[in-house]
Amino acid sequence: MRSELSEPTVYRLCVVLRILEELRSKQIVISSSELSKYTNTTAYTLRKDFSLLSGVASSKSGYDIENLIFCIKSKLDIGIAKYAAIAGLGRIGMAILNYTDSRIKGYDIVAGFDASVNKLETLHTDIPLYPAYDIEDIVRELKIKLAVIAVPADKAQEIALRFIKGGVEGIINFAPVIIKTDVDTVYIKNIDLVTEFNFLSSIVKTKGE
Amino acid sequence: MRSELSEPTVYRLCVVLRILEELRSKQIVISSSELSKYTNTTAYTLRKDFSLLSGVASSKSGYDIENLIFCIKSKLDIGIAKYAAIAGLGRIGMAILNYTDSRIKGYDIVAGFDASVNKLETLHTDIPLYPAYDIEDIVRELKIKLAVIAVPADKAQEIALRFIKGGVEGIINFAPVIIKTDVDTVYIKNIDLVTEFNFLSSIVKTKGE
């Protein structure tokens, strides 16, 4: 069904979905031009993206927000839980492990990993925890498809490879290195807040006086 | 001094800096090819970037890590504190307000803002807090140059404009909307984890069976 959607279209629909879910408690309909304002995408592009969905209801005043949320979620299979795991149970890892916010309920975090077996014994959580050397086996056994990596820089690439060998297809990497793979069926998103802060700071100085 | 550096070069140097700071406790020197592995940038490009710095010391075995950290920080003025502020004191906002990790000590967070005056009275922090309607005045008065926005979606654009009017030159936006500006002296980075998770989930399904 979804194979006809390009990655940029999928990304824009994810941005739109996020905004609709923020606005649903405040308004009932929204026009493509109002959505355009929030997403920095032209109303024309948004209407084109929506034309690829099924069952979208619109009137002169705009799109019905609840209907549009339903159509996007159906098309993107968001809300159908996918098994996820987290490696590296430091501050970021534990924050995500405990992030049970309903907005990411499409994820069922079924395993946490850490290299330190001693640390695993001190953590309190309902989610099963395993030593990092078990990653490949557990990922295969539990059919885990998504991984979050929050391990130290010099371990990140190796941990990513274990996840990929086990069958993971998507990785969000918070370690401050750029993880890469030759396997083009795996999507990797690298996110590092400290780098963003430093970059911003440098740019500000450059653009300032 | 730094005006000769392009934005991509500055960004790569920020990525390199972050990795060097992670590795400094484990090794003394690093080669451009090893750094290339961590940054997903060619060794040639890295050497070219480093040639734009002053005082870089290298030997056959590679670059001296402490020296390279010093050279990058000097060139990018990282470590010289810039005044920053945070708007929206919910979960993300408070986490960043309290994030006193030494790795971002280049930021001196001098103000927090929230639309709810009642909420401001219940928060305990050493950083001065102000109501959101004071943003423009306080930013101007304290010469704040960087802002972090963590307010609800429908307020983010308006809050950003107040910061920009006050004189802010860089914004990191965690609200789930794309903030934009016509002022080209302001750099805005939009970061939304839920969107990234949803996108990843959709892509995984697309690429999977």
CSV table of N, CA and C in Angstrom, one decimal, chain A residues 83-149:
chain,number,residue,atom,x,y,z
A,83,TYR,N,8.1,-3.5,17.5
A,83,TYR,CA,9.0,-3.8,18.6
A,83,TYR,C,10.3,-3.0,18.6
A,84,ALA,N,10.6,-2.4,19.7
A,84,ALA,CA,11.8,-1.5,19.7
A,84,ALA,C,12.7,-1.9,20.9
A,85,ALA,N,14.0,-1.5,20.8
A,85,ALA,CA,14.9,-1.8,21.9
A,85,ALA,C,15.8,-0.6,22.1
A,86,ILE,N,16.4,-0.5,23.3
A,86,ILE,CA,17.3,0.6,23.6
A,86,ILE,C,18.7,0.0,24.1
A,87,ALA,N,19.8,0.5,23.5
A,87,ALA,CA,21.1,0.1,24.0
A,87,ALA,C,21.8,1.3,24.6
A,88,GLY,N,22.3,1.1,25.9
A,88,GLY,CA,23.0,2.1,26.6
A,88,GLY,C,22.0,2.8,27.6
A,89,LEU,N,22.1,2.3,28.8
A,89,LEU,CA,21.0,2.8,29.8
A,89,LEU,C,21.6,3.9,30.7
A,90,GLY,N,22.2,4.9,30.1
A,90,GLY,CA,22.6,6.1,30.9
A,90,GLY,C,21.4,7.1,30.9
A,91,ARG,N,21.7,8.3,31.0
A,91,ARG,CA,20.7,9.3,31.2
A,91,ARG,C,19.7,9.4,30.0
A,92,ILE,N,20.2,9.5,28.8
A,92,ILE,CA,19.3,9.5,27.6
A,92,ILE,C,18.5,8.2,27.5
A,93,GLY,N,19.3,7.1,27.5
A,93,GLY,CA,18.6,5.8,27.4
A,93,GLY,C,17.5,5.5,28.3
A,94,MET,N,17.7,5.8,29.6
A,94,MET,CA,16.7,5.6,30.6
A,94,MET,C,15.5,6.5,30.4
A,95,ALA,N,15.8,7.8,30.0
A,95,ALA,CA,14.7,8.7,29.7
A,95,ALA,C,13.8,8.2,28.7
A,96,ILE,N,14.4,7.6,27.6
A,96,ILE,CA,13.5,7.1,26.5
A,96,ILE,C,12.8,5.8,26.9
A,97,LEU,N,13.5,5.0,27.7
A,97,LEU,CA,12.9,3.8,28.2
A,97,LEU,C,11.7,4.1,29.0
A,98,ASN,N,11.7,5.1,29.8
A,98,ASN,CA,10.6,5.5,30.6
A,98,ASN,C,9.6,6.4,30.0
A,99,TYR,N,9.9,6.8,28.7
A,99,TYR,CA,9.0,7.8,28.1
A,99,TYR,C,7.8,7.1,27.5
A,100,THR,N,6.8,7.0,28.4
A,100,THR,CA,5.6,6.2,28.0
A,100,THR,C,4.5,7.1,27.5
A,101,ASP,N,4.9,8.3,27.1
A,101,ASP,CA,4.0,9.3,26.5
A,101,ASP,C,3.2,8.6,25.4
A,102,SER,N,1.9,8.9,25.4
A,102,SER,CA,1.0,8.2,24.5
A,102,SER,C,1.3,8.6,23.0
A,103,ARG,N,2.0,9.7,22.8
A,103,ARG,CA,2.3,10.1,21.5
A,103,ARG,C,3.2,9.2,20.7
A,104,ILE,N,4.0,8.4,21.5
A,104,ILE,CA,4.8,7.4,20.8
A,104,ILE,C,4.3,6.0,21.2
A,105,LYS,N,3.0,5.8,21.3
A,105,LYS,CA,2.5,4.5,21.7
A,105,LYS,C,2.6,3.5,20.6
A,106,GLY,N,3.0,3.9,19.4
A,106,GLY,CA,3.3,3.0,18.3
A,106,GLY,C,4.5,2.1,18.5
A,107,TYR,N,5.2,2.4,19.6
A,107,TYR,CA,6.4,1.7,19.9
A,107,TYR,C,6.2,0.8,21.1
A,108,ASP,N,6.6,-0.4,21.0
A,108,ASP,CA,6.5,-1.3,22.1
A,108,ASP,C,8.0,-1.6,22.5
A,109,ILE,N,8.5,-0.9,23.5
A,109,ILE,CA,9.9,-1.2,23.9
A,109,ILE,C,10.0,-2.5,24.7
A,110,VAL,N,10.6,-3.5,24.1
A,110,VAL,CA,10.6,-4.8,24.7
A,110,VAL,C,11.9,-5.2,25.2
A,111,ALA,N,12.9,-4.4,25.1
A,111,ALA,CA,14.2,-4.8,25.6
A,111,ALA,C,15.1,-3.6,25.8
A,112,GLY,N,15.9,-3.7,26.9
A,112,GLY,CA,17.0,-2.7,27.1
A,112,GLY,C,18.3,-3.4,27.3
A,113,PHE,N,19.4,-2.8,26.7
A,113,PHE,CA,20.7,-3.4,26.8
A,113,PHE,C,21.7,-2.5,27.4
A,114,ASP,N,22.7,-3.1,28.1
A,114,ASP,CA,23.8,-2.3,28.6
A,114,ASP,C,25.0,-3.2,28.7
A,115,ALA,N,26.2,-2.6,28.5
A,115,ALA,CA,27.4,-3.4,28.5
A,115,ALA,C,27.7,-3.9,30.0
A,116,SER,N,27.3,-3.1,30.9
A,116,SER,CA,27.6,-3.4,32.3
A,116,SER,C,26.5,-4.2,33.0
A,117,VAL,N,26.9,-5.5,33.3
A,117,VAL,CA,25.9,-6.4,33.9
A,117,VAL,C,25.6,-5.9,35.4
A,118,ASN,N,26.6,-5.3,36.0
A,118,ASN,CA,26.4,-4.7,37.3
A,118,ASN,C,25.3,-3.6,37.3
A,119,LYS,N,25.4,-2.8,36.3
A,119,LYS,CA,24.4,-1.7,36.2
A,119,LYS,C,23.0,-2.2,36.0
A,120,LEU,N,22.9,-3.3,35.1
A,120,LEU,CA,21.6,-3.9,34.8
A,120,LEU,C,20.9,-4.3,36.1
A,121,GLU,N,21.7,-4.8,37.1
A,121,GLU,CA,21.1,-5.2,38.4
A,121,GLU,C,20.6,-4.1,39.2
A,122,THR,N,21.1,-2.9,39.0
A,122,THR,CA,20.7,-1.8,39.9
A,122,THR,C,19.5,-1.0,39.3
A,123,LEU,N,19.1,-1.3,38.0
A,123,LEU,CA,18.0,-0.5,37.4
A,123,LEU,C,16.7,-1.1,37.7
A,124,HIS,N,15.7,-0.2,37.9
A,124,HIS,CA,14.3,-0.7,38.2
A,124,HIS,C,13.4,-0.3,37.1
A,125,THR,N,12.9,-1.2,36.3
A,125,THR,CA,12.0,-1.0,35.2
A,125,THR,C,11.2,-2.3,34.9
A,126,ASP,N,10.1,-2.1,34.3
A,126,ASP,CA,9.2,-3.2,34.0
A,126,ASP,C,9.7,-3.9,32.7
A,127,ILE,N,10.6,-3.2,32.0
A,127,ILE,CA,11.1,-3.7,30.7
A,127,ILE,C,12.2,-4.7,30.9
A,128,PRO,N,12.2,-5.8,30.3
A,128,PRO,CA,13.3,-6.8,30.4
A,128,PRO,C,14.7,-6.2,30.0
A,129,LEU,N,15.7,-6.4,30.8
A,129,LEU,CA,17.0,-5.9,30.5
A,129,LEU,C,18.0,-7.0,30.2
A,130,TYR,N,18.9,-6.8,29.3
A,130,TYR,CA,19.9,-7.9,28.9
A,130,TYR,C,21.3,-7.3,28.8
A,131,PRO,N,22.3,-8.1,28.9
A,131,PRO,CA,23.7,-7.6,28.6
A,131,PRO,C,23.8,-7.4,27.1
A,132,ALA,N,24.7,-6.4,26.8
A,132,ALA,CA,24.9,-6.0,25.4
A,132,ALA,C,25.3,-7.1,24.5
A,133,TYR,N,26.1,-8.1,25.0
A,133,TYR,CA,26.5,-9.2,24.1
A,133,TYR,C,25.4,-10.1,23.6
A,134,ASP,N,24.2,-9.9,24.2
A,134,ASP,CA,23.1,-10.7,23.7
A,134,ASP,C,22.2,-10.0,22.7
A,135,ILE,N,22.7,-8.8,22.2
A,135,ILE,CA,21.8,-8.0,21.3
A,135,ILE,C,21.3,-8.8,20.1
A,136,GLU,N,22.3,-9.4,19.4
A,136,GLU,CA,21.9,-10.1,18.1
A,136,GLU,C,20.9,-11.1,18.4
A,137,ASP,N,21.1,-12.0,19.4
A,137,ASP,CA,20.2,-13.1,19.6
A,137,ASP,C,18.8,-12.6,20.1
A,138,ILE,N,18.8,-11.7,21.0
A,138,ILE,CA,17.5,-11.2,21.5
A,138,ILE,C,16.7,-10.4,20.4
A,139,VAL,N,17.4,-9.7,19.6
A,139,VAL,CA,16.7,-8.9,18.5
A,139,VAL,C,16.0,-9.9,17.5
A,140,ARG,N,16.8,-11.0,17.2
A,140,ARG,CA,16.2,-12.0,16.3
A,140,ARG,C,15.0,-12.7,17.0
A,141,GLU,N,15.2,-13.1,18.2
A,141,GLU,CA,14.2,-13.9,19.0
A,141,GLU,C,12.9,-13.1,19.1
A,142,LEU,N,13.0,-11.8,19.5
A,142,LEU,CA,11.8,-10.9,19.8
A,142,LEU,C,11.3,-10.2,18.5
A,143,LYS,N,12.0,-10.4,17.4
A,143,LYS,CA,11.6,-9.7,16.1
A,143,LYS,C,11.6,-8.2,16.3
A,144,ILE,N,12.6,-7.7,17.0
A,144,ILE,CA,12.8,-6.2,17.2
A,144,ILE,C,13.2,-5.5,15.9
A,145,LYS,N,12.5,-4.5,15.5
A,145,LYS,CA,12.7,-3.8,14.2
A,145,LYS,C,13.3,-2.4,14.3
A,146,LEU,N,13.2,-1.8,15.5
A,146,LEU,CA,13.7,-0.5,15.7
A,146,LEU,C,14.6,-0.4,16.9
A,147,ALA,N,15.7,0.3,16.8
A,147,ALA,CA,16.7,0.4,17.9
A,147,ALA,C,17.0,1.9,18.2
A,148,VAL,N,17.2,2.2,19.5
A,148,VAL,CA,17.7,3.5,19.9
A,148,VAL,C,19.1,3.2,20.5
A,149,ILE,N,20.1,3.9,20.0
A,149,ILE,CA,21.4,3.7,20.5
A,149,ILE,C,21.9,5.0,21.3
